[in-house]
CSV table of C-alpha atoms in Angstrom, one decimal:
chain,number,residue,atom,x,y,z
O,35,ASP,CA,-75.2,84.9,-14.9
O,36,GLY,CA,-74.0,88.5,-14.4
O,37,THR,CA,-70.7,87.5,-12.6
O,38,LEU,CA,-67.8,89.8,-13.3
O,39,VAL,CA,-64.7,88.1,-14.6
O,40,TRP,CA,-61.2,89.2,-15.7
O,41,ALA,CA,-59.9,87.8,-19.0
O,42,ASN,CA,-56.8,88.1,-21.2
O,43,LEU,CA,-57.9,88.4,-24.9
O,44,SER,CA,-55.4,87.6,-27.6
O,45,VAL,CA,-56.5,88.1,-31.2
O,46,ARG,CA,-54.7,86.9,-34.5
O,47,MET,CA,-55.7,87.6,-38.1
O,48,VAL,CA,-55.7,84.7,-40.6
O,49,ARG,CA,-55.2,85.7,-44.2
O,50,HIS,CA,-55.9,84.2,-47.6
O,51,ALA,CA,-53.0,83.1,-49.8
O,52,ASP,CA,-53.1,86.4,-51.6
O,53,GLY,CA,-53.0,88.3,-48.3
O,54,ARG,CA,-56.6,89.3,-48.0
O,55,PRO,CA,-58.0,89.1,-44.5
O,56,LYS,CA,-59.9,85.9,-44.0
O,57,HIS,CA,-60.9,85.8,-40.3
O,58,PHE,CA,-59.8,86.3,-36.8
O,59,ILE,CA,-58.9,83.7,-34.2
O,60,SER,CA,-59.4,84.8,-30.6
O,61,GLN,CA,-58.2,83.2,-27.4
O,62,ILE,CA,-59.8,84.1,-24.1
O,63,GLN,CA,-58.0,83.2,-20.9
O,64,ASP,CA,-59.8,83.5,-17.6
O,65,LEU,CA,-57.6,85.6,-15.2
O,66,THR,CA,-60.1,86.0,-12.4
O,67,ALA,CA,-58.3,83.7,-9.9
O,68,ARG,CA,-55.0,85.4,-10.6
O,69,ARG,CA,-56.5,88.9,-10.1
O,70,ASN,CA,-58.2,87.9,-6.9
O,71,ALA,CA,-54.9,86.4,-5.6
O,72,GLU,CA,-53.0,89.6,-6.5
O,73,GLY,CA,-55.7,91.6,-4.7
O,74,LEU,CA,-55.4,89.5,-1.6
O,75,TYR,CA,-51.5,89.7,-1.8
O,76,ARG,CA,-51.7,93.5,-1.9
O,77,LEU,CA,-54.2,93.5,1.0
O,78,MET,CA,-51.9,91.5,3.2
O,79,ALA,CA,-48.8,93.6,2.1
O,80,SER,CA,-50.6,96.9,2.8
O,81,ASN,CA,-51.5,95.8,6.4
O,82,ALA,CA,-48.2,94.2,7.3
O,83,SER,CA,-45.9,95.9,9.8
O,84,ASP,CA,-42.8,94.9,7.8
O,85,VAL,CA,-42.2,96.5,4.4
O,86,VAL,CA,-43.1,94.3,1.4
O,87,SER,CA,-41.8,95.5,-1.9
O,88,LEU,CA,-41.3,94.3,-5.5
O,89,HIS,CA,-38.2,95.4,-7.5
O,90,ASP,CA,-37.3,95.2,-11.1
O,91,PRO,CA,-34.0,93.6,-12.4
O,92,ASP,CA,-32.3,97.0,-11.8
O,93,GLY,CA,-33.4,97.2,-8.2
O,94,ARG,CA,-36.1,99.9,-8.7
O,95,TRP,CA,-39.1,99.7,-6.5
O,96,LEU,CA,-42.2,98.6,-8.5
O,97,PHE,CA,-44.4,98.3,-5.4
O,98,VAL,CA,-43.8,99.3,-1.8
O,99,SER,CA,-46.3,98.6,1.0
O,100,PRO,CA,-47.5,101.5,3.2
O,101,ALA,CA,-45.4,100.3,6.2
O,102,VAL,CA,-42.4,102.0,4.6
O,103,LYS,CA,-43.7,105.3,6.0
O,104,ALA,CA,-43.0,104.1,9.6
O,105,VAL,CA,-39.6,102.6,8.6
O,106,LEU,CA,-38.1,105.2,6.3
O,107,GLY,CA,-40.4,108.1,6.7
O,108,TYR,CA,-41.4,108.2,3.1
O,109,ARG,CA,-44.8,107.5,1.5
O,110,ALA,CA,-44.8,104.6,-0.9
O,111,SER,CA,-45.5,106.8,-3.8
O,112,GLU,CA,-42.3,108.7,-3.2
O,113,LEU,CA,-40.2,105.6,-3.6
O,114,VAL,CA,-41.7,103.8,-6.6
O,115,GLY,CA,-39.1,104.1,-9.5
O,116,ARG,CA,-36.2,104.7,-7.1
O,117,THR,CA,-33.8,102.1,-5.6
O,118,PRO,CA,-33.0,101.4,-2.0
O,119,PHE,CA,-29.4,102.3,-3.0
O,120,ASP,CA,-30.4,105.9,-3.0
O,121,PHE,CA,-30.8,105.7,0.8
O,122,ILE,CA,-27.6,103.9,1.7
O,123,PRO,CA,-24.8,105.9,3.6
O,124,GLU,CA,-21.8,106.6,1.4
O,125,GLU,CA,-19.4,104.5,3.6
O,126,ALA,CA,-21.6,101.4,3.2
O,127,ARG,CA,-22.2,101.5,-0.5
O,128,GLU,CA,-19.3,99.2,-1.6
O,129,ALA,CA,-20.6,96.4,0.8
O,130,VAL,CA,-24.2,96.9,-0.4
O,131,LEU,CA,-23.1,96.7,-4.0
O,132,ALA,CA,-21.5,93.3,-3.1
O,133,MET,CA,-24.8,92.2,-1.6
O,134,ARG,CA,-26.7,93.3,-4.7
O,135,ALA,CA,-24.4,91.2,-6.9
O,136,GLU,CA,-24.9,88.2,-4.7
O,137,MET,CA,-28.7,88.6,-4.9
O,138,ALA,CA,-28.5,88.9,-8.7
O,139,ASN,CA,-27.0,85.4,-8.8
O,140,LEU,CA,-29.6,83.9,-6.5
O,141,GLY,CA,-31.5,81.0,-8.0
O,142,GLN,CA,-35.2,81.3,-8.4
O,143,GLY,CA,-36.9,80.7,-5.0
O,144,ALA,CA,-33.7,81.0,-3.0
O,145,THR,CA,-33.7,83.6,-0.2
O,146,SER,CA,-30.9,86.0,0.8
O,147,THR,CA,-31.1,87.9,4.1
O,148,ASN,CA,-28.8,90.9,4.7
O,149,LEU,CA,-28.3,93.6,7.4
O,150,ILE,CA,-28.1,97.0,5.7
O,151,PRO,CA,-27.8,100.6,7.1
O,152,MET,CA,-30.3,103.2,5.6
O,153,ILE,CA,-31.0,106.8,6.0
O,154,ARG,CA,-34.5,107.9,6.9
O,155,LYS,CA,-36.3,111.0,5.4
O,156,ASP,CA,-35.5,112.8,8.7
O,157,GLY,CA,-31.7,112.1,8.3
O,158,ARG,CA,-31.6,109.5,11.0
O,159,ALA,CA,-29.5,106.4,10.4
O,160,ILE,CA,-31.2,103.0,11.0
O,161,TRP,CA,-30.4,99.3,10.4
O,162,VAL,CA,-32.8,97.2,8.4
O,163,GLU,CA,-32.9,93.4,7.8
O,164,VAL,CA,-33.8,92.7,4.2
O,165,SER,CA,-34.9,89.2,3.0
O,166,SER,CA,-35.2,88.8,-0.8
O,167,ARG,CA,-36.0,86.2,-3.3
O,168,LEU,CA,-36.5,86.0,-7.1
O,169,ALA,CA,-40.0,85.1,-8.4
O,170,PRO,CA,-41.8,85.4,-11.7
O,171,SER,CA,-44.2,88.2,-12.1
O,172,GLU,CA,-47.8,87.0,-12.3
O,173,THR,CA,-48.6,89.6,-14.9
O,174,THR,CA,-45.4,89.7,-17.2
O,175,GLY,CA,-43.7,86.4,-16.3
O,176,ARG,CA,-40.4,88.3,-15.9
O,177,LEU,CA,-38.3,87.7,-12.8
O,178,VAL,CA,-38.8,90.3,-10.1
O,179,ARG,CA,-37.3,90.5,-6.6
O,180,VAL,CA,-39.7,90.3,-3.7
O,181,SER,CA,-38.3,91.8,-0.5
O,182,VAL,CA,-39.4,92.0,3.1
O,183,THR,CA,-37.7,94.7,5.1
O,184,ARG,CA,-37.7,95.1,8.9
O,185,ASP,CA,-36.3,97.8,11.1
O,186,VAL,CA,-33.9,96.1,13.5
O,187,THR,CA,-32.0,99.2,14.8
O,188,ASP,CA,-32.9,98.4,18.5
O,189,ARG,CA,-31.6,94.8,18.1
O,190,VAL,CA,-28.4,95.9,16.5
O,191,GLU,CA,-27.8,98.6,19.1
O,192,SER,CA,-28.4,96.1,21.9
O,193,GLU,CA,-26.0,93.6,20.4
O,194,ARG,CA,-23.4,96.4,20.1
O,195,ARG,CA,-23.8,97.3,23.8
O,196,TYR,CA,-23.5,93.7,24.7
O,197,ARG,CA,-20.3,93.3,22.7
O,198,LEU,CA,-18.9,96.4,24.3
O,199,ILE,CA,-19.5,95.1,27.8
O,200,ALA,CA,-18.3,91.5,26.9
O,201,GLU,CA,-15.1,92.7,25.3
O,202,ASN,CA,-14.2,94.9,28.3
O,203,THR,CA,-15.0,92.6,31.2
O,204,THR,CA,-12.4,90.6,33.1
O,205,ASP,CA,-14.7,87.5,33.1
O,206,ALA,CA,-14.9,85.3,30.0
O,207,ILE,CA,-18.3,85.5,28.3
O,208,VAL,CA,-19.1,82.6,26.0
O,209,THR,CA,-22.0,81.8,23.7
O,210,THR,CA,-22.6,78.4,22.2
O,211,GLY,CA,-25.0,77.0,19.7
O,212,MET,CA,-27.5,74.1,20.5
O,213,ASP,CA,-24.7,71.8,19.4
O,214,GLY,CA,-22.6,73.0,22.2
O,215,ARG,CA,-19.9,74.6,19.9
O,216,THR,CA,-18.7,78.1,20.8
O,217,THR,CA,-20.0,80.9,18.5
O,218,TYR,CA,-18.5,83.9,20.5
O,219,VAL,CA,-16.0,84.2,23.4
O,220,SER,CA,-14.8,87.5,24.9
O,221,PRO,CA,-11.0,88.4,24.6
O,222,SER,CA,-10.5,87.8,28.3
O,223,ILE,CA,-10.5,84.0,27.7
O,224,GLU,CA,-6.8,84.4,26.7
O,225,THR,CA,-5.9,86.0,30.0
O,226,ILE,CA,-7.9,83.5,32.0
O,227,ALA,CA,-7.1,80.2,30.1
O,228,GLY,CA,-4.3,81.1,27.7
O,229,TRP,CA,-6.5,80.2,24.6
O,230,PRO,CA,-6.6,82.6,21.7
O,231,VAL,CA,-10.1,83.6,20.8
O,232,ALA,CA,-9.7,82.2,17.2
O,233,GLU,CA,-8.8,78.7,18.6
O,234,VAL,CA,-11.8,78.6,20.9
O,235,ILE,CA,-14.4,79.5,18.2
O,236,GLY,CA,-16.1,76.3,16.9
O,237,GLN,CA,-14.9,74.3,19.9
O,238,ARG,CA,-17.0,72.9,22.7
O,239,PRO,CA,-16.3,73.9,26.3
O,240,ILE,CA,-16.1,70.3,27.1
O,241,ASP,CA,-13.1,69.9,24.7
O,242,TYR,CA,-10.9,72.1,26.8
O,243,ALA,CA,-12.2,71.2,30.3
O,244,HIS,CA,-10.2,69.2,32.7
O,245,PRO,CA,-10.8,65.4,32.1
O,246,ASP,CA,-12.1,65.0,35.7
O,247,ASP,CA,-14.7,67.7,35.1
O,248,ALA,CA,-15.8,66.8,31.5
O,249,PRO,CA,-18.6,64.3,32.4
O,250,GLY,CA,-20.1,66.8,34.8
O,251,LEU,CA,-19.9,69.6,32.4
O,252,ALA,CA,-21.5,67.5,29.6
O,253,GLU,CA,-24.4,66.7,32.0
O,254,ALA,CA,-24.8,70.3,32.9
O,255,PHE,CA,-25.1,71.3,29.2
O,256,ALA,CA,-27.5,68.5,28.6
O,257,ARG,CA,-29.7,69.8,31.4
O,258,VAL,CA,-29.7,73.3,30.1
O,259,GLY,CA,-30.3,72.2,26.5
O,260,GLY,CA,-33.2,70.1,27.6
O,261,GLY,CA,-35.1,73.2,28.5
O,262,ALA,CA,-34.6,73.4,32.3
O,263,GLU,CA,-36.4,76.5,33.7
O,264,GLY,CA,-34.0,79.3,34.4
O,265,GLY,CA,-31.3,77.5,32.3
O,266,GLY,CA,-28.4,78.4,34.6
O,267,VAL,CA,-25.9,75.9,36.0
O,268,ARG,CA,-23.1,76.7,38.4
O,269,ARG,CA,-20.1,74.3,38.7
O,270,GLY,CA,-16.6,74.5,40.0
O,271,GLY,CA,-13.7,72.8,38.4
O,272,GLY,CA,-10.4,73.1,36.3
């Protein structure tokens, strides 16, 4: 009917007992759906703000989306055949090698996310967050690494400034997860309450509150956790 299709053609020769060619057996596999899916994947990858890339087992780039120009300053064509390791600062290479070893041991479909320093084409150092997983190639069937890379320099610098302020203030700054357990506490907690930082991490503020104040503190955390606008609660107590 004139429709264009993509096919994989495999041909095998069958011979007579004396070795003379007898006939061919051909197998034709329709690859149209796969080719269309790959085209759609590349279209999405080419228009994403994050960098989408494919890597061979040695880490070399097989495909890099155009967004890499904004992140690293290189055109995609300049990176194919190279590895991200070429752009890692010398002092971070040992840690990144350990991450690579961890990713090599990932099971198929499992995802690994790492924070990695890289050097742009203009020499500027940035931080990127790389999420990777292993998947079979649609064309060869071999395992390749699919990665999504995002520039998180602003976030990392903000966190550093926050920690600098938190660790030098005389007030105790505490962050907790939604389960109420402490994930960070500034060093001043030891001056204020006598608790070493290491002993507070993983505990709940209610665990070291005065028994008379514990019920009210639990209620306050419940109100904040329930999504009250503004989220702030102010209480006095021991």
